[in-house]
Amino acid sequence: MPPMIGSEDYALIKPYIILPMILSAFERDKKIIEKSGAIKTPAPYVAMIDVAVDRVSADLREVRRQFRERGIKVHTIERGDFLIEAKFVCRGYTGKFHLRDQYLSAEAGVLMHGYLTGKTDVLASDDVVK
C-alpha cells in the first residue's frame, strides 16, 4: 500500500498554486511599466521583474520536479468566491487543498517582494521540505 499523503506533500501544493499567479502578476506589471510612459526609464524596473520571473520559474520547475518524484498530480484548481480549491491525487490517494483569497493575496505580496529583492526561496521555507 502506498504511503498516505504527508504534510510535505500538502506543502508543495501551495507554491504550485501561488507561483503561476505570481508569474502572471509580474508579466502584467511588466507590460504596464513598458507601455504606460509614466516611468522615464523603465528598463531597470523591467530588468528587475525579469530576474524575479526567472527566480519564480526556477522554483516552479522544482515544485513540478518534486511532484513527479512524490507522485502528486493536481487535476483541478477552482476559484470560488473566497477561496481557491485544488483537487489532487498523491500516490493513489485523493485530496483537496484550500487557500483563502485573503491569505493568497498576502502570501503572494510577500513572495513577490522576496523575488524582486532576491530574499526568498519558496522551497527552502519551513512549509516545504526538500
Tab-separated table of N, CA, C and O in Angstrom:
chain	number	residue	atom	x	y	z
A	1	MET	N	0.848	-1.182	0.000
A	1	MET	CA	0.000	0.000	0.000
A	1	MET	C	0.895	1.246	0.000
A	1	MET	O	1.845	1.335	0.755
A	2	PRO	N	0.592	2.243	-0.866
A	2	PRO	CA	1.417	3.454	-0.915
A	2	PRO	C	1.251	4.266	0.362
A	2	PRO	O	0.210	4.214	1.015
A	3	PRO	N	2.298	5.014	0.725
A	3	PRO	CA	2.184	5.858	1.930
A	3	PRO	C	1.125	6.935	1.729
A	3	PRO	O	0.915	7.418	0.620
A	4	MET	N	0.456	7.288	2.815
A	4	MET	CA	-0.597	8.304	2.753
A	4	MET	C	-0.009	9.676	2.447
A	4	MET	O	1.195	9.864	2.443
A	5	ILE	N	-0.882	10.629	2.240
A	5	ILE	CA	-0.474	11.994	1.935
A	5	ILE	C	0.118	12.611	3.196
A	5	ILE	O	-0.522	12.658	4.239
A	6	GLY	N	1.348	13.081	3.093
A	6	GLY	CA	2.023	13.685	4.243
A	6	GLY	C	1.997	15.195	4.183
A	6	GLY	O	1.617	15.805	3.178
A	7	SER	N	2.425	15.812	5.271
A	7	SER	CA	2.440	17.276	5.336
A	7	SER	C	3.383	17.873	4.293
A	7	SER	O	3.135	18.960	3.778
A	8	GLU	N	4.455	17.156	3.976
A	8	GLU	CA	5.384	17.651	2.953
A	8	GLU	C	4.720	17.680	1.579
A	8	GLU	O	4.980	18.570	0.776
A	9	ASP	N	3.850	16.698	1.334
A	9	ASP	CA	3.121	16.673	0.061
A	9	ASP	C	2.143	17.840	-0.021
A	9	ASP	O	2.079	18.531	-1.031
A	10	TYR	N	1.399	18.051	1.064
A	10	TYR	CA	0.460	19.180	1.095
A	10	TYR	C	1.202	20.505	0.921
A	10	TYR	O	0.728	21.409	0.249
A	11	ALA	N	2.364	20.613	1.536
A	11	ALA	CA	3.119	21.871	1.491
A	11	ALA	C	3.577	22.222	0.081
A	11	ALA	O	3.773	23.394	-0.231
A	12	LEU	N	3.736	21.240	-0.775
A	12	LEU	CA	4.139	21.516	-2.157
A	12	LEU	C	3.002	22.089	-2.993
A	12	LEU	O	3.231	22.750	-4.001
A	13	ILE	N	1.776	21.841	-2.588
A	13	ILE	CA	0.642	22.277	-3.392
A	13	ILE	C	0.468	23.793	-3.328
A	13	ILE	O	0.111	24.424	-4.322
A	14	LYS	N	0.771	24.389	-2.178
A	14	LYS	CA	0.629	25.849	-2.053
A	14	LYS	C	1.489	26.585	-3.090
A	14	LYS	O	0.963	27.409	-3.839
A	15	PRO	N	2.785	26.311	-3.188
A	15	PRO	CA	3.552	27.032	-4.219
A	15	PRO	C	3.124	26.678	-5.639
A	15	PRO	O	3.221	27.510	-6.538
A	16	TYR	N	2.600	25.469	-5.828
A	16	TYR	CA	2.113	25.083	-7.146
A	16	TYR	C	0.945	25.970	-7.580
A	16	TYR	O	0.774	26.260	-8.760
A	17	ILE	N	0.159	26.416	-6.619
A	17	ILE	CA	-0.977	27.299	-6.897
A	17	ILE	C	-0.518	28.754	-6.999
A	17	ILE	O	-0.913	29.479	-7.915
A	18	ILE	N	0.314	29.187	-6.063
A	18	ILE	CA	0.672	30.607	-5.957
A	18	ILE	C	1.684	31.048	-7.024
A	18	ILE	O	1.554	32.142	-7.577
A	19	LEU	N	2.668	30.240	-7.314
A	19	LEU	CA	3.738	30.680	-8.218
A	19	LEU	C	3.250	31.045	-9.619
A	19	LEU	O	3.678	32.076	-10.160
A	20	PRO	N	2.354	30.277	-10.249
A	20	PRO	CA	1.857	30.722	-11.565
A	20	PRO	C	1.106	32.053	-11.488
A	20	PRO	O	1.176	32.861	-12.421
A	21	MET	N	0.422	32.289	-10.386
A	21	MET	CA	-0.277	33.569	-10.221
A	21	MET	C	0.722	34.713	-10.101
A	21	MET	O	0.500	35.803	-10.644
A	22	ILE	N	1.817	34.474	-9.402
A	22	ILE	CA	2.864	35.484	-9.270
A	22	ILE	C	3.494	35.765	-10.633
A	22	ILE	O	3.741	36.922	-10.989
A	23	LEU	N	3.743	34.707	-11.409
A	23	LEU	CA	4.292	34.896	-12.758
A	23	LEU	C	3.366	35.782	-13.594
A	23	LEU	O	3.829	36.702	-14.274
A	24	SER	N	2.066	35.509	-13.534
A	24	SER	CA	1.103	36.314	-14.294
A	24	SER	C	1.115	37.767	-13.833
A	24	SER	O	1.067	38.688	-14.666
A	25	ALA	N	1.179	37.973	-12.531
A	25	ALA	CA	1.195	39.338	-11.992
A	25	ALA	C	2.449	40.085	-12.447
A	25	ALA	O	2.371	41.256	-12.849
A	26	PHE	N	3.601	39.416	-12.395
A	26	PHE	CA	4.839	40.062	-12.851
A	26	PHE	C	4.762	40.417	-14.331
A	26	PHE	O	5.175	41.510	-14.746
A	27	GLU	N	4.245	39.505	-15.151
A	27	GLU	CA	4.146	39.769	-16.591
A	27	GLU	C	3.190	40.930	-16.868
A	27	GLU	O	3.476	41.784	-17.701
A	28	ARG	N	2.075	40.962	-16.152
A	28	ARG	CA	1.112	42.068	-16.310
A	28	ARG	C	1.762	43.394	-15.911
A	28	ARG	O	1.674	44.390	-16.634
A	29	ASP	N	2.440	43.410	-14.754
A	29	ASP	CA	3.084	44.632	-14.280
A	29	ASP	C	4.187	45.093	-15.229
A	29	ASP	O	4.350	46.294	-15.463
A	30	LYS	N	4.923	44.143	-15.782
A	30	LYS	CA	5.983	44.475	-16.732
A	30	LYS	C	5.406	45.181	-17.962
A	30	LYS	O	5.932	46.207	-18.407
A	31	LYS	N	4.298	44.666	-18.485
A	31	LYS	CA	3.658	45.288	-19.647
A	31	LYS	C	3.168	46.689	-19.317
A	31	LYS	O	3.300	47.612	-20.126
A	32	ILE	N	2.605	46.848	-18.125
A	32	ILE	CA	2.113	48.172	-17.708
A	32	ILE	C	3.267	49.166	-17.634
A	32	ILE	O	3.160	50.301	-18.113
A	33	ILE	N	4.372	48.747	-17.048
A	33	ILE	CA	5.537	49.633	-16.927
A	33	ILE	C	6.086	49.995	-18.303
A	33	ILE	O	6.406	51.157	-18.569
A	34	GLU	N	6.165	49.012	-19.192
A	34	GLU	CA	6.715	49.258	-20.524
A	34	GLU	C	5.832	50.185	-21.368
A	34	GLU	O	6.343	51.014	-22.112
A	35	LYS	N	4.524	50.045	-21.243
A	35	LYS	CA	3.612	50.767	-22.126
A	35	LYS	C	3.037	52.050	-21.553
A	35	LYS	O	2.508	52.862	-22.294
A	36	SER	N	3.138	52.245	-20.252
A	36	SER	CA	2.455	53.381	-19.634
A	36	SER	C	3.103	54.724	-19.965
A	36	SER	O	2.417	55.734	-20.058
A	37	GLY	N	4.413	54.739	-20.077
A	37	GLY	CA	5.099	56.004	-20.299
A	37	GLY	C	5.197	56.844	-19.035
A	37	GLY	O	5.730	57.953	-19.058
A	38	ALA	N	4.695	56.336	-17.926
A	38	ALA	CA	4.725	57.076	-16.661
A	38	ALA	C	6.113	57.063	-16.034
A	38	ALA	O	6.440	57.950	-15.253
A	39	ILE	N	6.924	56.092	-16.395
A	39	ILE	CA	8.273	55.991	-15.843
A	39	ILE	C	9.254	56.389	-16.937
A	39	ILE	O	9.224	55.858	-18.046
A	40	LYS	N	10.121	57.309	-16.601
A	40	LYS	CA	11.038	57.866	-17.592
A	40	LYS	C	12.036	56.815	-18.090
A	40	LYS	O	12.371	56.791	-19.268
A	41	THR	N	12.531	55.985	-17.181
A	41	THR	CA	13.485	54.946	-17.559
A	41	THR	C	12.972	53.591	-17.068
A	41	THR	O	13.363	53.109	-15.997
A	42	PRO	N	12.117	52.961	-17.842
A	42	PRO	CA	11.513	51.703	-17.397
A	42	PRO	C	12.463	50.500	-17.433
A	42	PRO	O	12.213	49.504	-16.753
A	43	ALA	N	13.542	50.579	-18.179
A	43	ALA	CA	14.428	49.420	-18.367
A	43	ALA	C	14.915	48.791	-17.061
A	43	ALA	O	14.903	47.566	-16.932
A	44	PRO	N	15.379	49.570	-16.065
A	44	PRO	CA	15.836	48.923	-14.828
A	44	PRO	C	14.710	48.174	-14.098
A	44	PRO	O	14.940	47.111	-13.523
A	45	TYR	N	13.508	48.722	-14.150
A	45	TYR	CA	12.374	48.075	-13.490
A	45	TYR	C	11.981	46.792	-14.216
A	45	TYR	O	11.694	45.774	-13.597
A	46	VAL	N	11.990	46.861	-15.528
A	46	VAL	CA	11.668	45.686	-16.337
A	46	VAL	C	12.721	44.599	-16.121
A	46	VAL	O	12.391	43.421	-15.988
A	47	ALA	N	13.983	45.002	-16.054
A	47	ALA	CA	15.060	44.031	-15.811
A	47	ALA	C	14.903	43.366	-14.443
A	47	ALA	O	15.116	42.150	-14.302
A	48	MET	N	14.510	44.147	-13.454
A	48	MET	CA	14.299	43.599	-12.120
A	48	MET	C	13.157	42.582	-12.122
A	48	MET	O	13.249	41.517	-11.503
A	49	ILE	N	12.099	42.898	-12.842
A	49	ILE	CA	10.981	41.966	-12.962
A	49	ILE	C	11.417	40.704	-13.701
A	49	ILE	O	11.050	39.585	-13.315
A	50	ASP	N	12.218	40.858	-14.742
A	50	ASP	CA	12.697	39.696	-15.494
A	50	ASP	C	13.512	38.747	-14.602
A	50	ASP	O	13.371	37.526	-14.697
A	51	VAL	N	14.349	39.303	-13.744
A	51	VAL	CA	15.128	38.485	-12.811
A	51	VAL	C	14.188	37.767	-11.844
A	51	VAL	O	14.352	36.573	-11.563
A	52	ALA	N	13.181	38.481	-11.348
A	52	ALA	CA	12.210	37.874	-10.435
A	52	ALA	C	11.447	36.751	-11.141
A	52	ALA	O	11.223	35.689	-10.552
A	53	VAL	N	11.068	36.959	-12.391
A	53	VAL	CA	10.366	35.931	-13.166
A	53	VAL	C	11.243	34.689	-13.302
A	53	VAL	O	10.756	33.556	-13.172
A	54	ASP	N	12.531	34.892	-13.542
A	54	ASP	CA	13.449	33.753	-13.641
A	54	ASP	C	13.499	32.976	-12.328
A	54	ASP	O	13.528	31.743	-12.327
A	55	ARG	N	13.505	33.683	-11.203
A	55	ARG	CA	13.536	33.029	-9.890
A	55	ARG	C	12.250	32.245	-9.633
A	55	ARG	O	12.286	31.117	-9.148
A	56	VAL	N	11.118	32.856	-9.944
A	56	VAL	CA	9.830	32.183	-9.754
A	56	VAL	C	9.759	30.947	-10.648
A	56	VAL	O	9.343	29.871	-10.209
A	57	SER	N	10.181	31.094	-11.887
A	57	SER	CA	10.142	29.974	-12.833
A	57	SER	C	11.008	28.814	-12.354
A	57	SER	O	10.609	27.647	-12.466
A	58	ALA	N	12.178	29.128	-11.811
A	58	ALA	CA	13.062	28.072	-11.293
A	58	ALA	C	12.400	27.348	-10.125
A	58	ALA	O	12.462	26.110	-10.034
A	59	ASP	N	11.768	28.093	-9.229
A	59	ASP	CA	11.089	27.456	-8.092
A	59	ASP	C	9.905	26.615	-8.563
A	59	ASP	O	9.673	25.515	-8.050
A	60	LEU	N	9.178	27.099	-9.551
A	60	LEU	CA	8.042	26.339	-10.067
A	60	LEU	C	8.517	25.042	-10.744
A	60	LEU	O	7.891	23.988	-10.582
A	61	ARG	N	9.631	25.116	-11.462
A	61	ARG	CA	10.199	23.888	-12.048
A	61	ARG	C	10.556	22.886	-10.952
A	61	ARG	O	10.317	21.679	-11.099
A	62	GLU	N	11.119	23.377	-9.861
A	62	GLU	CA	11.481	22.497	-8.752
A	62	GLU	C	10.246	21.877	-8.105
A	62	GLU	O	10.241	20.696	-7.756
A	63	VAL	N	9.194	22.651	-7.944
A	63	VAL	CA	7.946	22.111	-7.386
A	63	VAL	C	7.421	21.006	-8.298
A	63	VAL	O	7.043	19.927	-7.829
A	64	ARG	N	7.430	21.256	-9.588
A	64	ARG	CA	6.937	20.246	-10.536
A	64	ARG	C	7.814	18.991	-10.516
A	64	ARG	O	7.301	17.870	-10.623
A	65	ARG	N	9.120	19.167	-10.359
A	65	ARG	CA	10.016	18.021	-10.259
A	65	ARG	C	9.678	17.193	-9.020
A	65	ARG	O	9.601	15.967	-9.074
A	66	GLN	N	9.441	17.889	-7.914
A	66	GLN	CA	9.087	17.187	-6.685
A	66	GLN	C	7.719	16.519	-6.801
A	66	GLN	O	7.506	15.448	-6.227
A	67	PHE	N	6.811	17.126	-7.537
A	67	PHE	CA	5.520	16.478	-7.803
A	67	PHE	C	5.760	15.121	-8.472
A	67	PHE	O	5.151	14.125	-8.089
A	68	ARG	N	6.608	15.113	-9.495
A	68	ARG	CA	6.888	13.851	-10.197
A	68	ARG	C	7.512	12.828	-9.254
A	68	ARG	O	7.121	11.665	-9.245
A	69	GLU	N	8.490	13.267	-8.467
A	69	GLU	CA	9.158	12.371	-7.518
A	69	GLU	C	8.194	11.780	-6.497
A	69	GLU	O	8.303	10.621	-6.124
A	70	ARG	N	7.286	12.580	-6.009
A	70	ARG	CA	6.370	12.172	-4.935
A	70	ARG	C	5.052	11.596	-5.450
A	70	ARG	O	4.214	11.193	-4.652
A	71	GLY	N	4.871	11.583	-6.761
A	71	GLY	CA	3.644	11.034	-7.331
A	71	GLY	C	2.423	11.888	-7.072
A	71	GLY	O	1.339	11.371	-6.796
A	72	ILE	N	2.587	13.210	-7.168
A	72	ILE	CA	1.480	14.142	-6.932
A	72	ILE	C	1.022	14.701	-8.279
A	72	ILE	O	1.836	15.067	-9.113
A	73	LYS	N	-0.286	14.765	-8.450
A	73	LYS	CA	-0.840	15.380	-9.653
A	73	LYS	C	-2.064	16.188	-9.265
A	73	LYS	O	-3.019	15.659	-8.703
A	74	VAL	N	-2.025	17.500	-9.540
A	74	VAL	CA	-3.183	18.362	-9.320
A	74	VAL	C	-4.023	18.281	-10.588
A	74	VAL	O	-3.527	18.537	-11.675
A	75	HIS	N	-5.290	17.887	-10.444
A	75	HIS	CA	-6.106	17.754	-11.642
A	75	HIS	C	-7.083	18.894	-11.834
A	75	HIS	O	-7.506	19.132	-12.959
A	76	THR	N	-7.448	19.642	-10.790
A	76	THR	CA	-8.272	20.840	-10.980
A	76	THR	C	-7.915	21.892	-9.937
A	76	THR	O	-7.581	21.567	-8.796
A	77	ILE	N	-7.959	23.109	-10.377
A	77	ILE	CA	-7.836	24.262	-9.478
A	77	ILE	C	-9.034	25.139	-9.773
A	77	ILE	O	-9.220	25.594	-10.910
A	78	GLU	N	-9.875	25.343	-8.766
A	78	GLU	CA	-11.095	26.123	-8.941
A	78	GLU	C	-11.078	27.321	-8.007
A	78	GLU	O	-10.740	27.195	-6.837
A	79	ARG	N	-11.455	28.463	-8.558
A	79	ARG	CA	-11.544	29.679	-7.758
A	79	ARG	C	-12.996	29.896	-7.379
A	79	ARG	O	-13.862	29.994	-8.239
A	80	GLY	N	-13.250	29.954	-6.082
A	80	GLY	CA	-14.586	30.246	-5.580
A	80	GLY	C	-14.694	31.708	-5.209
A	80	GLY	O	-13.847	32.527	-5.585
A	81	ASP	N	-15.734	32.053	-4.454
A	81	ASP	CA	-15.921	33.434	-4.047
A	81	ASP	C	-14.843	33.906	-3.079
A	81	ASP	O	-14.396	35.038	-3.142
A	82	PHE	N	-14.437	33.034	-2.168
A	82	PHE	CA	-13.499	33.449	-1.127
A	82	PHE	C	-12.281	32.541	-1.004
A	82	PHE	O	-11.456	32.745	-0.120
A	83	LEU	N	-12.180	31.533	-1.866
A	83	LEU	CA	-11.034	30.638	-1.751
A	83	LEU	C	-10.736	29.952	-3.068
A	83	LEU	O	-11.528	29.979	-3.995
A	84	ILE	N	-9.574	29.344	-3.088
A	84	ILE	CA	-9.159	28.525	-4.217
A	84	ILE	C	-9.047	27.104	-3.705
A	84	ILE	O	-8.484	26.866	-2.632
A	85	GLU	N	-9.584	26.176	-4.483
A	85	GLU	CA	-9.530	24.771	-4.099
A	85	GLU	C	-8.786	23.999	-5.173
A	85	GLU	O	-9.100	24.107	-6.353
A	86	ALA	N	-7.784	23.231	-4.748
A	86	ALA	CA	-7.059	22.356	-5.657
A	86	ALA	C	-7.408	20.917	-5.293
A	86	ALA	O	-7.330	20.528	-4.128
A	87	LYS	N	-7.805	20.152	-6.288
A	87	LYS	CA	-8.069	18.727	-6.096
A	87	LYS	C	-6.879	17.985	-6.691
A	87	LYS	O	-6.446	18.288	-7.807
A	88	PHE	N	-6.362	17.031	-5.935
A	88	PHE	CA	-5.154	16.364	-6.376
A	88	PHE	C	-5.182	14.882	-6.030
A	88	PHE	O	-5.988	14.416	-5.232
A	89	VAL	N	-4.255	14.170	-6.673
A	89	VAL	CA	-4.031	12.757	-6.387
A	89	VAL	C	-2.571	12.630	-5.979
A	89	VAL	O	-1.684	13.196	-6.624
A	90	CYS	N	-2.341	11.918	-4.895
A	90	CYS	CA	-0.974	11.716	-4.393
A	90	CYS	C	-0.808	10.232	-4.089
A	90	CYS	O	-1.405	9.720	-3.142
A	91	ARG	N	-0.035	9.557	-4.936
A	91	ARG	CA	0.233	8.124	-4.770
A	91	ARG	C	-1.048	7.312	-4.560
A	91	ARG	O	-1.127	6.446	-3.701
A	92	GLY	N	-2.058	7.629	-5.352
A	92	GLY	CA	-3.304	6.880	-5.295
A	92	GLY	C	-4.356	7.452	-4.363
A	92	GLY	O	-5.521	7.061	-4.434
A	93	TYR	N	-3.979	8.346	-3.486
A	93	TYR	CA	-4.938	8.971	-2.575
A	93	TYR	C	-5.393	10.298	-3.170
A	93	TYR	O	-4.593	11.025	-3.747
A	94	THR	N	-6.672	10.619	-2.993
A	94	THR	CA	-7.165	11.913	-3.457
A	94	THR	C	-7.269	12.873	-2.281
A	94	THR	O	-7.445	12.447	-1.135
A	95	GLY	N	-7.126	14.133	-2.576
A	95	GLY	CA	-7.206	15.140	-1.526
A	95	GLY	C	-7.619	16.484	-2.092
A	95	GLY	O	-7.692	16.671	-3.310
A	96	LYS	N	-7.907	17.392	-1.181
A	96	LYS	CA	-8.252	18.767	-1.539
A	96	LYS	C	-7.368	19.697	-0.728
A	96	LYS	O	-7.030	19.395	0.417
A	97	PHE	N	-7.024	20.808	-1.331
A	97	PHE	CA	-6.203	21.821	-0.672
A	97	PHE	C	-6.893	23.154	-0.887
A	97	PHE	O	-7.246	23.497	-2.014
A	98	HIS	N	-7.099	23.901	0.188
A	98	HIS	CA	-7.805	25.186	0.109
A	98	HIS	C	-6.886	26.337	0.508
A	98	HIS	O	-6.104	26.208	1.444
A	99	LEU	N	-7.012	27.429	-0.210
A	99	LEU	CA	-6.338	28.680	0.144
A	99	LEU	C	-7.379	29.789	0.116
A	99	LEU	O	-8.060	29.980	-0.897
A	100	ARG	N	-7.496	30.508	1.197
A	100	ARG	CA	-8.417	31.650	1.243
A	100	ARG	C	-7.824	32.800	0.439
A	100	ARG	O	-6.619	33.003	0.405
A	101	ASP	N	-8.701	33.576	-0.202
A	101	ASP	CA	-8.246	34.703	-1.025
A	101	ASP	C	-7.411	35.699	-0.227
A	101	ASP	O	-6.404	36.202	-0.720
A	102	GLN	N	-7.831	35.998	1.009
A	102	GLN	CA	-7.070	36.951	1.827
A	102	GLN	C	-5.659	36.432	2.080
A	102	GLN	O	-4.694	37.175	1.994
A	103	TYR	N	-5.556	35.164	2.406
A	103	TYR	CA	-4.245	34.570	2.649
A	103	TYR	C	-3.435	34.564	1.363
A	103	TYR	O	-2.251	34.895	1.364
A	104	LEU	N	-4.076	34.184	0.273
A	104	LEU	CA	-3.396	34.107	-1.012
A	104	LEU	C	-2.814	35.460	-1.409
A	104	LEU	O	-1.653	35.548	-1.820
A	105	SER	N	-3.591	36.527	-1.263
A	105	SER	CA	-3.115	37.866	-1.607
A	105	SER	C	-1.937	38.284	-0.741
A	105	SER	O	-0.937	38.812	-1.242
A	106	ALA	N	-2.050	38.039	0.548
A	106	ALA	CA	-0.970	38.410	1.462
A	106	ALA	C	0.294	37.614	1.160
A	106	ALA	O	1.398	38.167	1.092
A	107	GLU	N	0.145	36.316	0.983
A	107	GLU	CA	1.293	35.450	0.699
A	107	GLU	C	1.943	35.823	-0.629
A	107	GLU	O	3.162	35.889	-0.733
A	108	ALA	N	1.130	36.083	-1.639
A	108	ALA	CA	1.675	36.464	-2.947
A	108	ALA	C	2.457	37.773	-2.849
A	108	ALA	O	3.532	37.902	-3.439
A	109	GLY	N	1.942	38.735	-2.087
A	109	GLY	CA	2.650	40.006	-1.915
A	109	GLY	C	3.998	39.835	-1.245
A	109	GLY	O	5.006	40.413	-1.681
A	110	VAL	N	4.027	39.019	-0.218
A	110	VAL	CA	5.297	38.753	0.485
A	110	VAL	C	6.280	38.057	-0.454
A	110	VAL	O	7.463	38.426	-0.527
A	111	LEU	N	5.793	37.061	-1.174
A	111	LEU	CA	6.670	36.325	-2.087
A	111	LEU	C	7.162	37.208	-3.231
A	111	LEU	O	8.338	37.142	-3.603
A	112	MET	N	6.268	38.038	-3.776
A	112	MET	CA	6.690	38.923	-4.866
A	112	MET	C	7.787	39.869	-4.401
A	112	MET	O	8.782	40.078	-5.109
A	113	HIS	N	7.633	40.410	-3.219
A	113	HIS	CA	8.670	41.289	-2.670
A	113	HIS	C	9.980	40.515	-2.540
A	113	HIS	O	11.051	41.005	-2.912
A	114	GLY	N	9.888	39.307	-2.033
A	114	GLY	CA	11.086	38.486	-1.883
A	114	GLY	C	11.746	38.159	-3.209
A	114	GLY	O	12.974	38.216	-3.333
A	115	TYR	N	10.948	37.821	-4.200
A	115	TYR	CA	11.528	37.512	-5.514
A	115	TYR	C	12.163	38.749	-6.142
A	115	TYR	O	13.202	38.655	-6.792
A	116	LEU	N	11.573	39.906	-5.953
A	116	LEU	CA	12.142	41.134	-6.506
A	116	LEU	C	13.453	41.511	-5.818
A	116	LEU	O	14.354	42.058	-6.445
A	117	THR	N	13.551	41.225	-4.523
A	117	THR	CA	14.753	41.588	-3.780
A	117	THR	C	15.753	40.444	-3.676
A	117	THR	O	16.862	40.644	-3.179
A	118	GLY	N	15.358	39.267	-4.149
A	118	GLY	CA	16.247	38.118	-4.092
A	118	GLY	C	16.348	37.501	-2.711
A	118	GLY	O	17.291	36.782	-2.412
A	119	LYS	N	15.365	37.771	-1.861
A	119	LYS	CA	15.433	37.298	-0.477
A	119	LYS	C	14.374	36.253	-0.168
A	119	LYS	O	13.807	36.244	0.903
A	120	THR	N	14.125	35.383	-1.116
A	120	THR	CA	13.173	34.306	-0.843
A	120	THR	C	13.569	33.066	-1.611
A	120	THR	O	14.199	33.133	-2.649
A	121	ASP	N	13.229	31.972	-1.042
A	121	ASP	CA	13.325	30.681	-1.711
A	121	ASP	C	12.138	29.883	-1.200
A	121	ASP	O	12.169	29.376	-0.086
A	122	VAL	N	11.103	29.828	-1.982
A	122	VAL	CA	9.870	29.186	-1.556
A	122	VAL	C	10.127	27.774	-1.068
A	122	VAL	O	9.579	27.343	-0.060
A	123	LEU	N	10.999	27.073	-1.726
A	123	LEU	CA	11.215	25.669	-1.380
A	123	LEU	C	12.131	25.489	-0.182
A	123	LEU	O	12.257	24.386	0.333
A	124	ALA	N	12.733	26.539	0.289
A	124	ALA	CA	13.582	26.440	1.478
A	124	ALA	C	12.833	26.889	2.734
A	124	ALA	O	13.361	26.835	3.826
A	125	SER	N	11.581	27.296	2.560
A	125	SER	CA	10.803	27.756	3.719
A	125	SER	C	10.478	26.587	4.621
A	125	SER	O	10.656	25.437	4.265
A	126	ASP	N	9.980	26.877	5.798
A	126	ASP	CA	9.606	25.850	6.749
A	126	ASP	C	8.453	25.003	6.242
A	126	ASP	O	8.261	23.873	6.676
A	127	ASP	N	7.660	25.547	5.307
A	127	ASP	CA	6.493	24.841	4.817
A	127	ASP	C	6.849	23.676	3.905
A	127	ASP	O	6.126	22.704	3.809
A	128	VAL	N	7.941	23.785	3.172
A	128	VAL	CA	8.287	22.788	2.170
A	128	VAL	C	9.657	22.213	2.486
A	128	VAL	O	10.628	22.944	2.587
A	129	VAL	N	9.732	20.939	2.614
A	129	VAL	CA	10.990	20.261	2.899
A	129	VAL	C	11.509	19.651	1.615
A	129	VAL	O	10.767	18.993	0.890
A	130	LYS	N	12.761	19.879	1.319
A	130	LYS	CA	13.352	19.314	0.096
A	130	LYS	C	13.678	17.854	0.301
A	130	LYS	O	13.971	17.391	1.329
